[in-house]
Structure formats: C-alpha cells, structure tokens
Short mmCIF file of C-alpha atoms in Angstrom, two decimals:
data_model
loop_
_atom_site.label_atom_id
_atom_site.label_comp_id
_atom_site.label_asym_id
_atom_site.label_seq_id
_atom_site.Cartn_x
_atom_site.Cartn_y
_atom_site.Cartn_z
CA UNK A 1288 11.50 36.09 -7.59
CA UNK A 1289 15.34 35.01 -6.90
CA UNK A 1290 16.36 32.72 -4.52
CA UNK A 1291 18.63 34.33 -2.11
CA UNK A 1292 22.20 33.20 -2.47
CA UNK A 1293 23.49 31.16 -0.05
CA UNK A 1294 19.85 29.76 0.30
CA UNK A 1295 18.03 26.20 -1.42
CA UNK A 1296 15.27 27.47 -3.74
CA UNK A 1297 12.18 25.74 -2.49
CA UNK A 1298 9.53 24.52 -3.93
CA UNK A 1299 5.83 23.50 -3.31
CA UNK A 1300 5.33 20.11 -5.31
CA UNK A 1301 1.53 20.02 -6.77
CA UNK A 1302 0.43 16.30 -5.42
CA UNK A 1303 -1.07 17.53 -2.43
CA UNK A 1304 -2.67 19.85 -4.28
CA UNK A 1305 -4.36 18.59 -6.71
CA UNK A 1306 -7.99 19.42 -5.76
CA UNK A 1307 -7.01 23.20 -6.60
CA UNK A 1308 -6.81 25.03 -9.73
CA UNK A 1309 -3.12 25.06 -10.52
CA UNK A 1310 -3.15 29.18 -10.42
CA UNK A 1311 -4.66 29.27 -6.91
CA UNK A 1312 -1.68 26.84 -6.18
CA UNK A 1313 0.85 29.26 -7.62
CA UNK A 1314 -0.67 32.01 -5.39
CA UNK A 1315 -0.45 29.76 -2.02
CA UNK A 1316 2.73 28.97 -2.53
CA UNK A 1317 3.77 32.56 -2.73
CA UNK A 1318 2.23 33.39 0.11
CA UNK A 1319 3.36 30.65 2.35
CA UNK A 1320 7.00 31.59 1.08
CA UNK A 1321 7.70 28.78 -1.25
CA UNK A 1322 10.08 30.16 -4.10
CA UNK A 1323 8.74 27.84 -6.99
CA UNK A 1324 6.20 25.22 -7.39
CA UNK A 1325 5.02 22.05 -9.30
CA UNK A 1326 2.85 21.20 -11.89
CA UNK A 1327 0.97 18.71 -13.22
CA UNK A 1328 0.39 18.51 -16.96
CA UNK A 1329 -0.52 14.88 -17.64
CA UNK A 1330 0.14 11.93 -15.85
CA UNK A 1331 -3.62 10.90 -14.30
CA UNK A 1332 -6.27 8.64 -16.30
CA UNK A 1333 -8.39 10.46 -13.92
CA UNK A 1334 -9.59 13.96 -14.54
CA UNK A 1335 -8.50 16.28 -11.67
CA UNK A 1336 -8.43 20.10 -11.21
CA UNK A 1337 -5.18 20.54 -10.80
CA UNK A 1338 -4.06 19.23 -14.11
CA UNK A 1339 -3.52 21.51 -16.72
CA UNK A 1340 -4.29 19.39 -19.43
CA UNK A 1341 -5.64 21.21 -22.64
CA UNK A 1342 -7.28 23.77 -20.52
CA UNK A 1343 -5.64 26.94 -22.61
CA UNK A 1344 -7.89 29.02 -20.48
CA UNK A 1345 -6.17 27.59 -16.75
CA UNK A 1346 -2.71 28.08 -18.55
CA UNK A 1347 -3.33 31.71 -19.21
CA UNK A 1348 -4.26 31.91 -15.54
CA UNK A 1349 -1.43 30.14 -14.30
CA UNK A 1350 0.90 32.48 -16.13
CA UNK A 1351 -0.62 35.67 -14.50
CA UNK A 1352 -0.09 33.95 -11.37
CA UNK A 1353 3.43 33.42 -11.95
CA UNK A 1354 3.98 37.00 -13.18
CA UNK A 1355 2.17 38.17 -10.32
CA UNK A 1356 4.02 36.23 -8.07
CA UNK A 1357 7.56 36.05 -9.65
CA UNK A 1358 7.23 32.56 -8.21
CA UNK A 1359 8.95 30.07 -10.86
CA UNK A 1360 8.04 26.45 -12.22
CA UNK A 1361 10.50 24.01 -10.90
CA UNK A 1362 8.89 21.06 -12.95
CA UNK A 1363 6.12 19.77 -14.72
CA UNK A 1364 4.73 16.07 -14.28
CA UNK A 1365 5.11 13.63 -15.85
CA UNK A 1366 5.62 11.90 -19.14
CA UNK A 1367 4.89 7.75 -18.20
CA UNK A 1368 7.15 5.47 -20.66
CA UNK A 1369 4.40 3.15 -21.66
CA UNK A 1370 4.26 1.39 -25.11
CA UNK A 1371 1.56 4.08 -26.16
CA UNK A 1372 3.22 7.18 -25.29
CA UNK A 1373 2.48 9.12 -28.18
CA UNK A 1374 4.91 12.05 -30.12
CA UNK A 1375 2.02 14.38 -29.39
CA UNK A 1376 2.18 13.63 -25.78
CA UNK A 1377 5.24 14.48 -25.47
CA UNK A 1378 5.42 17.43 -27.21
CA UNK A 1379 2.18 18.78 -25.55
CA UNK A 1380 3.91 18.48 -22.04
CA UNK A 1381 6.88 19.71 -23.07
CA UNK A 1382 6.03 22.72 -24.99
CA UNK A 1383 3.83 23.81 -22.12
CA UNK A 1384 6.70 23.24 -19.81
CA UNK A 1385 8.96 25.61 -22.05
CA UNK A 1386 5.79 27.98 -22.22
CA UNK A 1387 5.64 28.21 -18.36
CA UNK A 1388 9.42 28.79 -17.87
CA UNK A 1389 9.79 24.82 -15.94
CA UNK A 1390 13.16 24.06 -16.41
CA UNK A 1391 12.02 20.37 -15.95
CA UNK A 1392 9.97 17.74 -17.02
CA UNK A 1393 9.60 14.65 -14.66
CA UNK A 1394 9.54 11.31 -15.90
CA UNK A 1395 8.53 8.04 -14.88
CA UNK A 1396 9.04 4.62 -16.42
CA UNK A 1397 6.01 2.72 -16.23
CA UNK A 1398 6.28 -0.14 -18.76
CA UNK A 1399 9.26 -0.46 -20.79
CA UNK A 1400 12.25 -2.39 -20.22
CA UNK A 1401 15.65 -0.79 -19.59
CA UNK A 1402 16.76 -0.75 -22.93
CA UNK A 1403 13.91 0.38 -24.42
CA UNK A 1404 13.11 2.91 -22.13
CA UNK A 1405 16.39 4.74 -22.87
CA UNK A 1406 15.73 4.86 -26.19
CA UNK A 1407 11.92 6.61 -25.79
CA UNK A 1408 13.80 9.05 -23.19
CA UNK A 1409 16.37 9.73 -25.32
CA UNK A 1410 14.34 10.95 -27.83
CA UNK A 1411 12.02 12.82 -25.35
CA UNK A 1412 15.54 14.70 -24.46
CA UNK A 1413 15.95 15.36 -28.31
CA UNK A 1414 12.66 17.17 -28.26
CA UNK A 1415 13.47 19.06 -25.04
CA UNK A 1416 16.75 20.34 -26.81
CA UNK A 1417 16.46 24.33 -27.09
CA UNK A 1418 13.42 24.55 -25.16
CA UNK A 1419 15.56 25.12 -21.63
CA UNK A 1420 13.42 22.27 -20.39
CA UNK A 1421 15.37 18.84 -18.95
CA UNK A 1422 13.97 15.89 -18.97
CA UNK A 1423 14.24 14.21 -15.34
CA UNK A 1424 13.56 10.06 -15.25
CA UNK A 1425 12.25 9.77 -10.97
CA UNK A 1426 13.07 5.76 -9.45
CA UNK A 1427 9.93 4.69 -8.08
CA UNK A 1428 9.61 1.40 -6.08
CA UNK A 1429 6.46 0.52 -7.88
CA UNK A 1430 7.97 0.89 -11.11
CA UNK A 1431 10.05 -0.71 -13.79
CA UNK A 1432 12.83 2.02 -12.61
CA UNK A 1433 13.11 0.99 -8.84
CA UNK A 1434 15.99 2.44 -7.94
CA UNK A 1435 18.57 5.06 -8.28
CA UNK A 1436 20.91 2.36 -9.73
CA UNK A 1437 18.69 1.63 -12.52
CA UNK A 1438 17.83 5.26 -13.06
CA UNK A 1439 21.24 6.27 -13.28
CA UNK A 1440 21.61 3.27 -15.98
CA UNK A 1441 18.58 4.51 -18.24
CA UNK A 1442 19.05 7.91 -17.92
CA UNK A 1443 22.67 8.71 -18.19
CA UNK A 1444 23.37 7.16 -22.11
CA UNK A 1445 19.96 9.28 -23.03
CA UNK A 1446 21.68 12.35 -21.85
CA UNK A 1447 18.48 12.86 -18.94
CA UNK A 1448 18.81 13.81 -15.57
CA UNK A 1449 17.49 11.60 -12.31
CA UNK A 1450 15.01 13.03 -9.52
CA UNK A 1451 15.45 11.85 -6.24
CA UNK A 1452 12.83 11.45 -4.09
CA UNK A 1453 13.28 10.74 0.09
CA UNK A 1454 10.82 8.32 0.25
CA UNK A 1455 11.31 6.27 -3.07
CA UNK A 1456 15.03 5.84 -2.55
CA UNK A 1457 14.39 4.87 1.13
CA UNK A 1458 11.41 2.03 -0.07
CA UNK A 1459 13.65 1.02 -2.33
CA UNK A 1460 16.24 -0.18 -0.25
CA UNK A 1461 18.21 2.77 -1.61
CA UNK A 1462 20.60 4.89 1.06
CA UNK A 1463 21.72 8.08 0.68
CA UNK A 1464 25.35 6.45 0.05
CA UNK A 1465 23.92 5.40 -3.05
CA UNK A 1466 23.32 9.04 -4.20
CA UNK A 1467 26.46 10.22 -2.77
CA UNK A 1468 28.27 7.12 -5.05
CA UNK A 1469 26.18 8.47 -8.49
CA UNK A 1470 27.05 11.95 -7.71
CA UNK A 1471 30.59 11.07 -7.24
CA UNK A 1472 30.71 8.97 -10.92
CA UNK A 1473 28.34 11.15 -13.10
CA UNK A 1474 28.80 14.68 -11.56
CA UNK A 1475 26.32 17.08 -9.47
CA UNK A 1476 24.98 18.05 -12.34
CA UNK A 1477 23.16 14.38 -12.77
CA UNK A 1478 20.48 15.12 -9.76
CA UNK A 1479 19.45 18.72 -10.49
CA UNK A 1480 16.63 19.09 -7.54
CA UNK A 1481 15.22 16.54 -5.39
CA UNK A 1482 11.92 15.64 -3.84
CA UNK A 1483 11.42 15.87 0.27
CA UNK A 1484 8.85 14.47 2.68
CA UNK A 1485 9.27 11.74 5.79
CA UNK A 1486 7.38 8.65 6.71
CA UNK A 1487 7.96 5.83 9.26
CA UNK A 1488 11.18 3.72 9.11
CA UNK A 1489 9.62 0.55 8.52
CA UNK A 1490 7.59 0.17 5.02
CA UNK A 1491 4.23 -0.59 3.86
CA UNK A 1492 3.76 -4.02 2.15
CA UNK A 1493 4.73 -3.98 -1.82
CA UNK A 1494 1.44 -3.33 -2.46
CA UNK A 1495 0.74 -0.68 -0.58
CA UNK A 1496 3.78 1.42 -1.82
CA UNK A 1497 2.30 3.76 -3.98
CA UNK A 1498 -1.28 4.23 -1.90
CA UNK A 1499 1.47 5.73 0.84
CA UNK A 1500 3.68 7.32 -1.50
CA UNK A 1501 0.27 9.40 -3.15
CA UNK A 1502 -1.35 10.28 0.30
CA UNK A 1503 0.07 8.90 3.36
CA UNK A 1504 3.88 10.54 3.37
CA UNK A 1505 4.61 12.89 6.55
CA UNK A 1506 6.43 16.29 6.41
CA UNK A 1507 10.09 16.69 6.78
CA UNK A 1508 10.97 16.08 10.28
CA UNK A 1509 7.98 14.03 11.44
CA UNK A 1510 9.08 10.86 10.86
CA UNK A 1511 12.55 8.10 10.49
CA UNK A 1512 14.21 8.98 6.79
CA UNK A 1513 17.77 9.71 6.69
CA UNK A 1514 16.44 12.97 5.41
CA UNK A 1515 19.94 15.10 7.49
CA UNK A 1516 22.07 12.33 5.45
CA UNK A 1517 20.46 12.37 2.15
CA UNK A 1518 20.91 16.45 2.80
CA UNK A 1519 24.65 16.29 3.40
CA UNK A 1520 25.49 14.32 0.30
CA UNK A 1521 23.18 16.58 -2.02
CA UNK A 1522 24.43 20.39 -3.40
CA UNK A 1523 24.17 22.83 -0.67
CA UNK A 1524 21.96 24.78 -2.86
CA UNK A 1525 20.18 22.09 -4.84
CA UNK A 1526 16.49 23.34 -5.13
CA UNK A 1527 14.54 21.22 -2.95
CA UNK A 1528 10.60 20.50 -3.55
CA UNK A 1529 8.37 19.29 -0.32
CA UNK A 1530 6.04 16.70 -1.66
CA UNK A 1531 4.53 15.10 1.33
CA UNK A 1532 0.47 14.46 1.15
CA UNK A 1533 -0.21 13.57 4.78
CA UNK A 1534 -3.47 11.87 6.18
CA UNK A 1535 -2.86 14.48 9.21
CA UNK A 1536 -3.37 17.70 7.12
CA UNK A 1537 -5.62 16.51 4.28
CA UNK A 1538 -8.89 18.39 5.59
CA UNK A 1539 -6.72 21.77 6.36
CA UNK A 1540 -6.83 24.60 3.74
CA UNK A 1541 -4.33 24.77 1.21
CA UNK A 1542 -3.05 27.94 3.10
CA UNK A 1543 -2.22 25.69 6.44
CA UNK A 1544 -1.13 22.71 4.65
CA UNK A 1545 1.65 25.36 2.65
CA UNK A 1546 2.32 26.85 5.68
CA UNK A 1547 2.89 23.53 7.81
CA UNK A 1548 4.59 22.42 4.68
CA UNK A 1549 7.53 25.56 4.44
CA UNK A 1550 7.97 25.33 8.17
CA UNK A 1551 8.82 21.26 8.19
CA UNK A 1552 11.07 21.97 5.42
CA UNK A 1553 12.81 25.16 7.28
CA UNK A 1554 13.20 23.31 10.53
CA UNK A 1555 14.96 20.33 8.57
CA UNK A 1556 17.19 22.63 7.43
CA UNK A 1557 18.19 24.79 10.20
CA UNK A 1558 19.30 21.55 11.41
CA UNK A 1559 21.35 20.77 7.74
#
C-alpha cells in the first residue's frame, strides 16, 4: 500500500495495543485506514502479548498480515541505552526490523551519560548500515535524554535521527520553535517521523510523567497541546504515528480504538 502523493502517511502506534497479537494490530490498522504500524520487539521487562520477542511463529504471522494488507512498518521499538545492552540484543532488534521492512528502530537513552550514549548509539548506527533501518533517538522528560536539544546533541554526532513526540516535547518544556530551530540547523532529515497525541496543558507531577505517557494521553484534538503549531514546523509529508493510549477508550475494542484514532488525527490534519 503506497501513500497517495501529497498526503501524510499515518501509522498506528503499538503502545495502546500491547494486549493484541501484532498480526491482529496490522489488520486492525488496515481496516481503520492507516498506512503503517509501529511494532514492539523488545523494551519491556514484563512479557506482553504485543511483543514480537523471539517468537518466530509470531513474526511469520506479522509478515503474512503485512503482505495481505499492504501495510508497512514505520518503526520497531525499542532499544534502551543501558550499560547492560548487549550486541546480541541490538542485532536481534535491528535484524527483525530489517526483516519486516521497518524504516526505523526507536532508541531511548535510559541510563547513559551523553558521551557514552553517543558512542553506543553510533555503534547501533554502524550495525544498521546496509539494512535500510535508521535508528531514531526519542527524547523523554523521564529519561537521561529529556529534551530535543539533548537528543540532537547525542544523535547527530552518532549519525542517528531524532523522533519528536508531541507529549514529551511539551512535558519537557520544549516548544515547536525548538523543533523548527533543530530542523533549520541540521536539515529536514534530522526528524524522519513524529508521534502525535494530545493532553491537558497542565502536566502532572514529575513522578507521574511516565504513567501519563503510557496510559493517560488523549487523542489528537482533544487536549491543549500545540499540535497545529508543531505540524506547521514539520515537513508537510512527514509520517505521523498516532500514539495515544487513553483511559477513555481502554475498554473499547481495538477496532473501535483504531477507528477513533484515525478520525481524530484526520480532523486535526484538516485544520493544518
């Protein structure tokens, strides 16, 4: 399935669907009208149904669903930069991403200082050479890389990209102007896609930022994040992943949640 010229690619992010078989996520996303998905290959200490893990049969089912629907994989997540991250773990996630035709692998700096994170990220970039997969570092206010500026200073020397998430940008004190400045200095290729959602303007306390991010977001257009301003500084053809696990939709079926997600992001884009 190709995205029509002049229309943004829309991806359904896996965070709200980790209770679902990944192949079923692909089919739900296709039925809702999405162009692509993100998939979980690693990143949680706890097991979850949506994690591809080391399950070869699950990977085969995903490949079949991708072939049947024509959907693509925007990213595979997540590599966490820690002192214990092994070469084998990196290879497993990157190789899986390449096998599924993913364009990016999402990276989070959980524990390393900036210099060590750049070195480790550079080695991941080297591993990705010739795979068609590009590592993207996501700044999060509760990580060791909390801001866009910190992500740029870590990712650019390593040869990696930066992923912008609308919630993390606002909760870290950042603004769309910060994104615009980074793009102006380093070029549009710095940010190959973005994650969108919404939230109240007022942040919860620092201890609750992670809780909000993983389960208390709002659909695009239902909160007070400056989504229009963010979209205005991003390239108009930049792919967008809807990552918006919400309490309001948690008890609805995956199909209903996906349908609500694509309606919400299309409504926001119609105002762009």
